[in-house]
Amino acid sequence: MAFRRSLYKTPAQLRAMVEPGLITAEALDAVRALIAPGVTTGELDAAASAVITGRGAESNFQLVRGYRHTTCVSVNDQVVHGIPGSRVLEPGDIVSIDAGAQLRGWNGDSAITIVVPGGDPVRTAARERLSEVTRGSLWAGIAALASARRVGEIGDAVQGYIERAAASDGGEYGILRDYVGHGIGRKMHEGPTVFNYRVDDLGPEVRPGLCLAIEPMVTSGSDETFVEDDDWTVTTVDGSDGSHWEHSVAVHESGIWVLTAADGGAADLAPYGVTPTPIA
Ligand code: MG
Ligand code: MG
């Protein structure tokens, strides 16, 4: 694989990505605090929007052609790209929220999945486990990036984590194959592709300046999805639940830093013996 200079940012460019990352994290914190039965997905979107515009940033989702909202909100069998609106959250719903801020031309991108308290205890516990497994696979992928030589090692770590979880739970998890992570920088979506599963071509080298949005999308059943009639929402064919976690992560001279986590990922990387280093 040839060295592609455009994939690797300068230290100054990485520094410019810190603030949009933190604003993105703050927007999702605001959404998380709001999630409860009776709240609409549109209200979640408004909370994220208030943070992003209040900090002088723009929603980069609104810069995607034809999209008018600040977030994507995907509920239950919807995995990603759900459109926020009048849908009312019910006890036990599993809700994925994806958001991003652009500030001074640089982008952040992150997603969380939360289970609304209440509902059928067995179903709610299964949904919380799905979210936890997806979140765990994200951190396994981020931890792998810390010592990876090639981008494709991330997908190997994500898939390995999901497979171990499925074996220990005696269940099935599907990793979406039609949707992937990506590079991030001046544009929310840049090269390279970040697969959430094993691939033969391990892709570009991991070097200082690489900035990736890692985002496993996992179901409690088959990985097969379809796009709903709204032309956006990605929903499971078998009706199984979906979960989506995402962080934007920078590789720099002295290590990695999770741009969309207030602590740079320190707490979640500690079990892997990885200590994130702030971007100097
Ligand atoms: Mg995203
Ligand atoms: Mg993304």
Short mmCIF file of C-alpha atoms and ligand atoms in Angstrom, two decimals:
data_model
loop_
_atom_site.label_atom_id
_atom_site.label_comp_id
_atom_site.label_asym_id
_atom_site.label_seq_id
_atom_site.Cartn_x
_atom_site.Cartn_y
_atom_site.Cartn_z
CA MET A 1 0.00 0.00 0.00
CA ALA A 2 1.49 3.28 -1.09
CA PHE A 3 1.91 6.09 1.41
CA ARG A 4 -0.91 8.55 0.85
CA ARG A 5 0.01 11.88 2.38
CA SER A 6 -3.59 13.09 2.35
CA LEU A 7 -4.55 10.49 4.95
CA TYR A 8 -2.21 11.94 7.56
CA LYS A 9 -2.78 15.28 9.24
CA THR A 10 -0.22 17.66 10.67
CA PRO A 11 -0.02 18.22 14.44
CA ALA A 12 -1.68 21.63 13.96
CA GLN A 13 -4.55 20.00 12.06
CA LEU A 14 -4.98 17.39 14.78
CA ARG A 15 -5.10 20.15 17.38
CA ALA A 16 -7.89 21.82 15.37
CA MET A 17 -9.93 18.63 15.72
CA VAL A 18 -9.89 18.60 19.52
CA GLU A 19 -12.59 21.21 20.03
CA PRO A 20 -15.16 19.90 17.52
CA GLY A 21 -14.62 16.48 19.10
CA LEU A 22 -15.39 17.80 22.56
CA ILE A 23 -18.45 19.71 21.33
CA THR A 24 -19.73 16.50 19.73
CA ALA A 25 -19.23 14.68 23.05
CA GLU A 26 -21.05 17.42 24.92
CA ALA A 27 -23.98 17.27 22.49
CA LEU A 28 -24.35 13.54 23.07
CA ASP A 29 -24.09 14.05 26.85
CA ALA A 30 -27.05 16.43 26.59
CA VAL A 31 -29.03 13.85 24.64
CA ARG A 32 -28.16 11.09 27.10
CA ALA A 33 -29.40 13.21 30.02
CA LEU A 34 -32.74 13.71 28.28
CA ILE A 35 -33.57 10.11 27.41
CA ALA A 36 -36.71 8.95 29.20
CA PRO A 37 -40.11 7.50 28.31
CA GLY A 38 -42.32 10.14 26.67
CA VAL A 39 -39.50 12.15 25.10
CA THR A 40 -39.61 12.45 21.32
CA THR A 41 -36.65 11.75 19.05
CA GLY A 42 -37.08 15.31 17.78
CA GLU A 43 -36.49 16.62 21.30
CA LEU A 44 -33.24 14.65 21.45
CA ASP A 45 -32.22 16.27 18.18
CA ALA A 46 -33.04 19.73 19.52
CA ALA A 47 -30.88 19.12 22.61
CA ALA A 48 -27.89 18.19 20.48
CA SER A 49 -28.50 21.15 18.20
CA ALA A 50 -28.63 23.57 21.15
CA VAL A 51 -25.20 22.44 22.36
CA ILE A 52 -23.57 22.50 18.94
CA THR A 53 -24.86 25.90 17.88
CA GLY A 54 -24.43 27.26 21.41
CA ARG A 55 -20.72 26.49 21.18
CA GLY A 56 -20.45 28.31 17.87
CA ALA A 57 -20.21 25.13 15.81
CA GLU A 58 -22.38 23.70 13.04
CA SER A 59 -24.04 20.33 12.73
CA ASN A 60 -22.02 18.52 10.09
CA PHE A 61 -25.00 16.21 9.46
CA GLN A 62 -26.77 19.23 7.98
CA LEU A 63 -23.89 19.58 5.56
CA VAL A 64 -24.72 16.15 4.14
CA ARG A 65 -26.81 16.76 1.05
CA GLY A 66 -30.53 16.67 1.71
CA TYR A 67 -30.32 16.10 5.48
CA ARG A 68 -31.96 18.70 7.72
CA HIS A 69 -31.33 17.39 11.21
CA THR A 70 -28.48 17.56 13.73
CA THR A 71 -28.59 13.90 14.68
CA CYS A 72 -29.66 10.51 13.47
CA VAL A 73 -31.87 8.73 16.01
CA SER A 74 -32.48 5.04 15.41
CA VAL A 75 -34.91 3.10 17.59
CA ASN A 76 -35.18 -0.68 18.16
CA ASP A 77 -34.92 -2.48 14.79
CA GLN A 78 -33.48 0.68 13.22
CA VAL A 79 -29.67 0.49 13.32
CA VAL A 80 -28.46 3.79 11.88
CA HIS A 81 -29.58 6.87 9.93
CA GLY A 82 -32.99 7.16 11.62
CA ILE A 83 -34.59 10.59 11.19
CA PRO A 84 -35.57 12.36 14.43
CA GLY A 85 -39.12 13.64 14.67
CA SER A 86 -42.39 12.97 16.46
CA ARG A 87 -41.65 9.38 17.55
CA VAL A 88 -42.16 9.06 21.31
CA LEU A 89 -39.69 6.94 23.26
CA GLU A 90 -41.22 4.07 25.20
CA PRO A 91 -39.89 2.15 28.20
CA GLY A 92 -37.33 -0.42 27.06
CA ASP A 93 -36.66 1.17 23.65
CA ILE A 94 -33.05 0.90 22.48
CA VAL A 95 -32.04 4.24 20.98
CA SER A 96 -28.90 5.05 19.00
CA ILE A 97 -27.97 8.70 18.56
CA ASP A 98 -25.31 9.77 16.08
CA ALA A 99 -24.10 13.38 15.98
CA GLY A 100 -21.25 15.53 14.76
CA ALA A 101 -20.01 19.09 15.08
CA GLN A 102 -17.97 21.09 12.62
CA LEU A 103 -15.91 23.96 13.99
CA ARG A 104 -13.63 26.18 11.90
CA GLY A 105 -13.78 23.60 9.14
CA TRP A 106 -12.87 20.54 11.25
CA ASN A 107 -15.19 17.73 12.24
CA GLY A 108 -16.15 15.43 15.08
CA ASP A 109 -18.40 12.37 14.76
CA SER A 110 -19.65 10.12 17.55
CA ALA A 111 -22.60 7.88 18.44
CA ILE A 112 -24.06 6.33 21.57
CA THR A 113 -26.77 3.78 22.28
CA ILE A 114 -28.99 4.02 25.33
CA VAL A 115 -31.82 1.78 26.53
CA VAL A 116 -34.81 3.71 27.88
CA PRO A 117 -35.44 2.56 31.47
CA GLY A 118 -38.40 0.28 32.15
CA GLY A 119 -40.27 -2.07 29.88
CA ASP A 120 -40.14 -5.84 29.89
CA PRO A 121 -37.18 -6.72 32.13
CA VAL A 122 -35.91 -9.60 29.97
CA ARG A 123 -36.09 -7.62 26.75
CA THR A 124 -34.57 -4.53 28.37
CA ALA A 125 -31.66 -6.58 29.76
CA ALA A 126 -31.01 -8.11 26.33
CA ARG A 127 -30.98 -4.67 24.75
CA GLU A 128 -28.62 -3.32 27.40
CA ARG A 129 -26.33 -6.26 26.73
CA LEU A 130 -26.44 -5.59 22.96
CA SER A 131 -25.43 -1.98 23.57
CA GLU A 132 -22.66 -3.02 25.98
CA VAL A 133 -21.29 -5.58 23.53
CA THR A 134 -21.29 -3.00 20.73
CA ARG A 135 -19.63 -0.43 22.97
CA GLY A 136 -17.06 -3.01 24.05
CA SER A 137 -16.26 -3.83 20.44
CA LEU A 138 -15.69 -0.14 19.73
CA TRP A 139 -13.16 0.11 22.56
CA ALA A 140 -11.49 -3.12 21.44
CA GLY A 141 -11.09 -1.51 18.03
CA ILE A 142 -9.74 1.72 19.49
CA ALA A 143 -7.30 -0.21 21.69
CA ALA A 144 -6.13 -2.15 18.64
CA LEU A 145 -5.47 1.11 16.81
CA ALA A 146 -2.99 2.10 19.54
CA SER A 147 -0.56 -0.58 18.39
CA ALA A 148 -1.83 -1.35 14.88
CA ARG A 149 0.41 -1.18 11.86
CA ARG A 150 -2.47 -1.20 9.39
CA VAL A 151 -6.04 0.14 9.60
CA GLY A 152 -7.54 -3.32 8.96
CA GLU A 153 -6.39 -4.53 12.38
CA ILE A 154 -9.25 -2.50 13.87
CA GLY A 155 -11.90 -4.63 12.16
CA ASP A 156 -10.16 -7.79 13.28
CA ALA A 157 -10.36 -6.60 16.90
CA VAL A 158 -14.00 -5.50 16.58
CA GLN A 159 -15.12 -8.79 15.02
CA GLY A 160 -13.08 -10.83 17.52
CA TYR A 161 -14.75 -9.02 20.41
CA ILE A 162 -18.23 -9.61 18.98
CA GLU A 163 -17.50 -13.29 18.34
CA ARG A 164 -16.29 -13.81 21.91
CA ALA A 165 -19.38 -12.04 23.25
CA ALA A 166 -21.68 -14.18 21.11
CA ALA A 167 -19.94 -17.35 22.31
CA SER A 168 -20.14 -16.34 25.97
CA ASP A 169 -23.77 -15.20 25.68
CA GLY A 170 -24.76 -18.27 23.68
CA GLY A 171 -26.43 -15.90 21.25
CA GLU A 172 -26.06 -14.31 17.87
CA TYR A 173 -24.81 -10.86 16.97
CA GLY A 174 -24.65 -9.50 13.45
CA ILE A 175 -22.08 -6.91 12.38
CA LEU A 176 -23.38 -4.70 9.58
CA ARG A 177 -21.23 -5.11 6.49
CA ASP A 178 -22.89 -2.54 4.25
CA TYR A 179 -21.92 0.37 6.53
CA VAL A 180 -18.44 1.16 7.81
CA GLY A 181 -16.29 3.68 9.65
CA HIS A 182 -14.18 6.28 7.90
CA GLY A 183 -11.44 8.85 8.07
CA ILE A 184 -12.44 12.25 9.43
CA GLY A 185 -10.99 15.74 9.16
CA ARG A 186 -11.93 18.64 6.90
CA LYS A 187 -14.81 16.44 5.85
CA MET A 188 -16.88 14.29 8.16
CA HIS A 189 -16.44 11.37 5.76
CA GLU A 190 -12.96 10.90 4.32
CA GLY A 191 -10.76 7.95 3.45
CA PRO A 192 -9.77 5.43 4.52
CA THR A 193 -12.60 2.96 5.03
CA VAL A 194 -12.62 1.47 8.54
CA PHE A 195 -14.21 -1.97 8.40
CA ASN A 196 -15.84 -3.46 11.48
CA TYR A 197 -14.89 -6.98 10.39
CA ARG A 198 -11.91 -8.88 9.09
CA VAL A 199 -10.73 -8.02 5.60
CA ASP A 200 -7.93 -9.47 3.49
CA ASP A 201 -6.54 -6.10 2.45
CA LEU A 202 -5.46 -4.46 5.70
CA GLY A 203 -5.52 -1.03 4.08
CA PRO A 204 -3.28 1.94 4.75
CA GLU A 205 -0.56 2.19 7.36
CA VAL A 206 -1.27 3.56 10.80
CA ARG A 207 0.99 6.59 11.21
CA PRO A 208 0.87 9.84 13.18
CA GLY A 209 -1.75 12.13 11.68
CA LEU A 210 -4.29 9.40 10.94
CA CYS A 211 -7.76 10.34 12.19
CA LEU A 212 -10.52 7.75 12.13
CA ALA A 213 -14.20 7.48 13.04
CA ILE A 214 -14.58 3.92 14.30
CA GLU A 215 -18.23 2.87 14.48
CA PRO A 216 -19.39 -0.71 14.91
CA MET A 217 -23.06 -1.28 14.04
CA VAL A 218 -24.31 -4.49 15.60
CA THR A 219 -27.63 -6.34 15.68
CA SER A 220 -29.06 -9.02 17.95
CA GLY A 221 -29.66 -11.20 14.89
CA SER A 222 -28.78 -11.13 11.21
CA ASP A 223 -26.61 -8.38 9.70
CA GLU A 224 -29.06 -7.99 6.81
CA THR A 225 -30.68 -4.56 6.57
CA PHE A 226 -32.86 -2.50 4.24
CA VAL A 227 -33.40 1.23 3.79
CA GLU A 228 -36.89 2.40 4.77
CA ASP A 229 -39.14 4.45 2.47
CA ASP A 230 -37.76 7.69 3.95
CA ASP A 231 -34.56 6.87 2.00
CA TRP A 232 -32.44 7.12 5.14
CA THR A 233 -33.35 4.77 7.96
CA VAL A 234 -31.41 1.50 7.98
CA THR A 235 -33.51 -1.25 9.58
CA THR A 236 -32.91 -4.94 10.21
CA VAL A 237 -34.69 -7.36 7.88
CA ASP A 238 -35.32 -9.90 10.66
CA GLY A 239 -36.65 -7.28 13.09
CA SER A 240 -33.75 -7.79 15.52
CA ASP A 241 -32.49 -4.84 17.54
CA GLY A 242 -29.68 -2.55 16.41
CA SER A 243 -26.91 -0.77 18.30
CA HIS A 244 -24.29 1.76 17.20
CA TRP A 245 -21.34 3.27 19.06
CA GLU A 246 -18.78 5.59 17.50
CA HIS A 247 -15.76 7.69 18.40
CA SER A 248 -13.37 9.87 16.42
CA VAL A 249 -9.78 8.96 17.26
CA ALA A 250 -6.48 10.64 16.37
CA VAL A 251 -3.10 8.93 16.04
CA HIS A 252 -0.24 11.32 16.82
CA GLU A 253 3.49 11.23 17.53
CA SER A 254 3.13 10.11 21.14
CA GLY A 255 0.08 7.84 20.98
CA ILE A 256 -3.66 7.98 20.39
CA TRP A 257 -6.33 10.35 21.68
CA VAL A 258 -10.08 9.81 21.50
CA LEU A 259 -11.28 13.20 20.30
CA THR A 260 -14.95 12.63 21.17
CA ALA A 261 -14.35 11.51 24.77
CA ALA A 262 -13.71 14.12 27.46
CA ASP A 263 -10.92 11.98 28.97
CA GLY A 264 -9.44 11.02 25.62
CA GLY A 265 -10.59 7.46 26.26
CA ALA A 266 -8.49 6.95 29.42
CA ALA A 267 -11.13 5.11 31.45
CA ASP A 268 -12.22 2.72 28.70
CA LEU A 269 -8.72 2.02 27.41
CA ALA A 270 -7.26 1.29 30.87
CA PRO A 271 -8.37 -2.39 30.78
CA TYR A 272 -6.29 -2.75 27.62
CA GLY A 273 -3.19 -1.20 29.22
CA VAL A 274 -3.46 1.70 26.74
CA THR A 275 -2.95 5.23 28.07
CA PRO A 276 -4.15 7.91 25.68
CA THR A 277 -1.88 10.91 25.29
CA PRO A 278 -3.21 14.44 24.76
CA ILE A 279 -2.33 15.98 21.40
CA ALA A 280 0.56 18.38 21.99
MG MG B 1 -21.54 9.24 13.16
MG MG B 2 -19.26 8.26 11.25
#
